[in-house]
Tab-separated table of C-alpha atoms in Angstrom:
chain	number	residue	atom	x	y	z
A	1	MET	CA	83.863	153.443	204.759
A	2	ALA	CA	81.554	154.780	207.390
A	3	PRO	CA	80.883	158.507	207.347
A	4	LEU	CA	83.090	160.374	209.767
A	5	LEU	CA	81.472	162.418	212.517
A	6	LYS	CA	84.412	164.113	214.228
A	7	ILE	CA	85.753	167.278	212.632
A	8	ASP	CA	89.415	166.287	213.180
A	9	GLU	CA	88.877	162.975	211.388
A	10	ILE	CA	87.060	164.703	208.515
A	11	LYS	CA	89.925	167.188	208.100
A	12	ALA	CA	92.512	164.376	208.249
A	13	ARG	CA	90.658	162.497	205.500
A	14	GLN	CA	90.416	165.678	203.412
A	15	GLN	CA	94.180	166.165	203.770
A	16	ALA	CA	94.813	162.605	202.588
A	17	VAL	CA	92.486	163.062	199.604
A	18	GLU	CA	94.158	166.382	198.793
A	19	ASP	CA	97.592	164.715	198.850
A	20	MET	CA	96.389	161.971	196.536
A	21	ILE	CA	94.912	164.562	194.151
A	22	ASN	CA	98.151	166.575	194.224
A	23	PHE	CA	100.093	163.423	193.340
A	24	GLN	CA	97.621	162.257	190.702
A	25	HIS	CA	100.177	160.478	188.499
A	26	GLU	CA	101.507	158.393	191.395
A	27	THR	CA	97.960	157.660	192.548
A	28	ASP	CA	96.998	156.488	189.049
A	29	VAL	CA	100.043	154.209	188.845
A	30	VAL	CA	99.184	152.695	192.237
A	31	ARG	CA	95.560	152.221	191.175
A	32	VAL	CA	96.636	150.348	188.016
A	33	ARG	CA	99.043	148.143	189.988
A	34	LEU	CA	96.470	147.310	192.678
A	35	LYS	CA	93.667	146.517	190.237
A	36	PRO	CA	94.711	142.907	189.432
A	37	LEU	CA	95.110	142.025	193.129
A	38	HIS	CA	92.368	140.260	195.036
A	39	ASP	CA	90.269	142.059	197.625
A	40	LEU	CA	92.625	141.522	200.567
A	41	GLU	CA	90.052	142.355	203.219
A	42	ARG	CA	87.644	139.811	201.736
A	43	MET	CA	90.410	137.185	201.451
A	44	LEU	CA	91.380	137.651	205.113
A	45	ALA	CA	87.746	137.408	206.185
A	46	LYS	CA	87.291	134.270	204.063
A	47	ILE	CA	90.315	132.552	205.594
A	48	PHE	CA	89.167	133.480	209.085
A	49	MET	CA	85.621	132.281	208.388
A	50	TYR	CA	86.902	128.855	207.284
A	51	SER	CA	88.276	128.271	210.756
A	52	ALA	CA	85.243	129.677	212.565
A	53	LYS	CA	82.665	127.929	210.370
A	54	HIS	CA	84.238	124.488	210.198
A	55	LYS	CA	85.162	124.108	213.859
A	56	SER	CA	81.600	123.203	214.752
A	57	LYS	CA	80.637	120.813	211.939
A	58	ALA	CA	81.949	117.672	210.337
A	59	ILE	CA	83.307	117.992	206.823
A	60	TYR	CA	82.910	115.042	204.507
A	61	PHE	CA	83.692	116.117	200.967
A	62	GLU	CA	86.261	118.863	201.226
A	63	ASP	CA	89.621	119.302	202.789
A	64	VAL	CA	89.210	122.608	204.596
A	65	SER	CA	92.878	122.853	205.556
A	66	LEU	CA	93.974	122.491	201.942
A	67	ILE	CA	91.487	125.139	200.815
A	68	LYS	CA	92.644	127.496	203.574
A	69	LEU	CA	96.290	126.979	202.656
A	70	LYS	CA	95.616	127.631	198.966
A	71	ASP	CA	93.710	130.816	199.797
A	72	PHE	CA	96.464	131.845	202.192
A	73	ARG	CA	99.029	131.250	199.443
A	74	VAL	CA	97.073	133.576	197.115
A	75	LEU	CA	96.898	136.155	199.902
A	76	LEU	CA	100.671	135.981	200.479
A	77	THR	CA	101.313	136.333	196.752
A	78	ASP	CA	99.205	139.490	196.714
A	79	PHE	CA	100.909	140.825	199.855
A	80	LYS	CA	104.268	140.418	198.093
A	81	LYS	CA	102.980	142.646	195.279
A	82	ILE	CA	101.702	145.417	197.564
A	83	GLU	CA	105.051	147.053	198.309
A	84	PHE	CA	105.811	147.303	194.575
A	85	ALA	CA	102.294	148.590	193.882
A	86	LEU	CA	102.576	151.318	196.526
A	87	ALA	CA	106.167	152.287	195.629
A	88	PRO	CA	105.233	155.506	193.754
A	89	LEU	CA	103.364	156.832	196.804
A	90	ILE	CA	105.944	155.470	199.267
A	91	ASN	CA	108.666	157.404	197.432
A	92	GLN	CA	106.640	160.634	197.757
A	93	ARG	CA	105.449	160.143	201.349
A	94	HIS	CA	107.749	162.848	202.743
A	95	CYS	CA	105.948	165.418	200.563
A	96	PHE	CA	102.482	164.607	201.948
A	97	LYS	CA	100.686	166.992	204.302
A	98	SER	CA	98.526	164.217	205.713
A	99	PRO	CA	100.143	162.570	208.759
A	100	ARG	CA	97.798	159.586	208.381
A	101	LEU	CA	98.820	158.941	204.756
A	102	ARG	CA	102.505	159.351	205.669
A	103	ALA	CA	102.081	156.839	208.504
A	104	LEU	CA	100.279	154.346	206.252
A	105	LEU	CA	103.124	154.476	203.732
A	106	SER	CA	106.036	154.519	206.205
A	107	PRO	CA	107.523	151.278	207.532
A	108	ASN	CA	106.928	150.578	211.204
A	109	ASP	CA	110.625	149.825	211.663
A	110	ASP	CA	111.831	153.125	210.182
A	111	GLU	CA	114.697	154.378	212.350
A	112	GLU	CA	115.013	157.825	210.728
A	113	GLU	CA	111.604	159.154	211.625
A	114	GLU	CA	108.504	158.288	213.575
A	115	PRO	CA	107.538	154.655	212.932
A	116	GLY	CA	104.710	154.214	210.461
A	117	LEU	CA	101.975	151.651	210.028
A	118	PHE	CA	103.317	149.777	206.982
A	119	PRO	CA	104.848	146.451	208.098
A	120	GLY	CA	108.547	146.815	207.348
A	121	ASP	CA	109.335	143.128	207.801
A	122	LEU	CA	106.443	141.896	205.646
A	123	MET	CA	108.625	140.393	202.913
A	124	LEU	CA	110.850	138.633	205.445
A	125	ALA	CA	107.829	137.088	207.189
A	126	ILE	CA	106.318	135.946	203.881
A	127	GLU	CA	109.589	134.431	202.670
A	128	SER	CA	110.174	132.584	205.935
A	129	PHE	CA	106.648	131.132	205.797
A	130	GLU	CA	107.022	130.123	202.141
A	131	GLN	CA	110.239	128.261	202.963
A	132	LEU	CA	108.322	125.997	205.349
A	133	ILE	CA	105.987	124.612	202.666
A	134	ILE	CA	106.717	122.857	199.385
A	135	TRP	CA	103.895	122.725	196.819
A	136	LYS	CA	104.012	119.464	194.855
A	137	LYS	CA	102.092	118.647	191.688
A	138	VAL	CA	99.697	115.719	191.959
A	139	GLY	CA	99.879	112.919	189.402
A	140	GLY	CA	100.654	114.931	186.281
A	141	THR	CA	97.793	117.393	186.864
A	142	ASP	CA	97.815	121.101	187.623
A	143	LYS	CA	96.615	120.440	191.178
A	144	GLU	CA	99.138	121.132	193.892
A	145	ILE	CA	99.235	119.938	197.461
A	146	PRO	CA	101.343	121.428	200.243
A	147	GLU	CA	103.945	119.456	202.149
A	148	PRO	CA	106.140	120.664	204.984
A	149	LYS	CA	109.782	121.191	204.129
A	150	PRO	CA	111.888	118.111	204.964
A	151	GLY	CA	113.143	118.353	208.518
A	152	PHE	CA	110.312	120.629	209.669
A	153	ASP	CA	107.960	117.854	210.832
A	154	ALA	CA	109.654	114.615	211.928
A	155	ASP	CA	106.387	112.615	211.937
A	156	PHE	CA	105.588	113.669	208.387
A	157	ASP	CA	109.125	112.839	207.258
A	158	SER	CA	109.028	109.331	208.744
A	159	ASN	CA	105.571	108.616	207.303
A	160	ASN	CA	106.622	109.971	203.923
A	161	GLU	CA	109.667	107.687	204.006
A	162	LYS	CA	107.421	104.692	204.746
A	163	VAL	CA	105.158	105.602	201.823
A	164	ASN	CA	108.169	105.868	199.515
A	165	LEU	CA	109.412	102.420	200.640
A	166	ILE	CA	105.991	100.904	199.951
A	167	LYS	CA	105.963	102.563	196.515
A	168	LYS	CA	109.373	101.037	195.743
A	169	GLU	CA	108.174	97.601	196.844
A	170	LEU	CA	105.058	97.886	194.695
A	171	ASP	CA	107.127	99.064	191.731
A	172	SER	CA	109.475	96.075	192.094
A	173	ILE	CA	106.486	93.693	192.318
A	174	LEU	CA	105.029	95.308	189.204
A	175	MET	CA	108.348	94.881	187.369
A	176	ASP	CA	108.436	91.183	188.367
A	177	VAL	CA	104.880	90.665	187.118
A	178	GLN	CA	105.637	92.300	183.784
């Protein structure tokens, strides 16, 4: 974090720190729950940099889209864990003096009070995205590749059907040869 220069911002940060000190147990629980998660800011920057870096050059030996999707999947998994990790502080947010900390822990779709900054529909957005992609294991290995859910992409479905027909033909030829 950059050092703050404005007195109001310094006081707001001090209030937030004071609240976290006053709720030390909840803060410690949150810290323990967040520790195994990846650095979300770094993950977001990495995913963004894939698209910016690889737009201008040819890629021969890596599938950038697959790497981006795998990283994005890890990011979504961590996002799903955030609400649980922050739950002890979210439950105490009404007791905080710091308006900034209250806003960070309050959902932005909260009808009871002033909307906060925490995305209230985060889980819904993640679940709807996850329902669009099926991760299939490749040839008995631990590697997984993403495929769109059947019915989502008509071109993919028709090409996948053609591949399956060719596989069946090859299997029948193999059975005849044996």
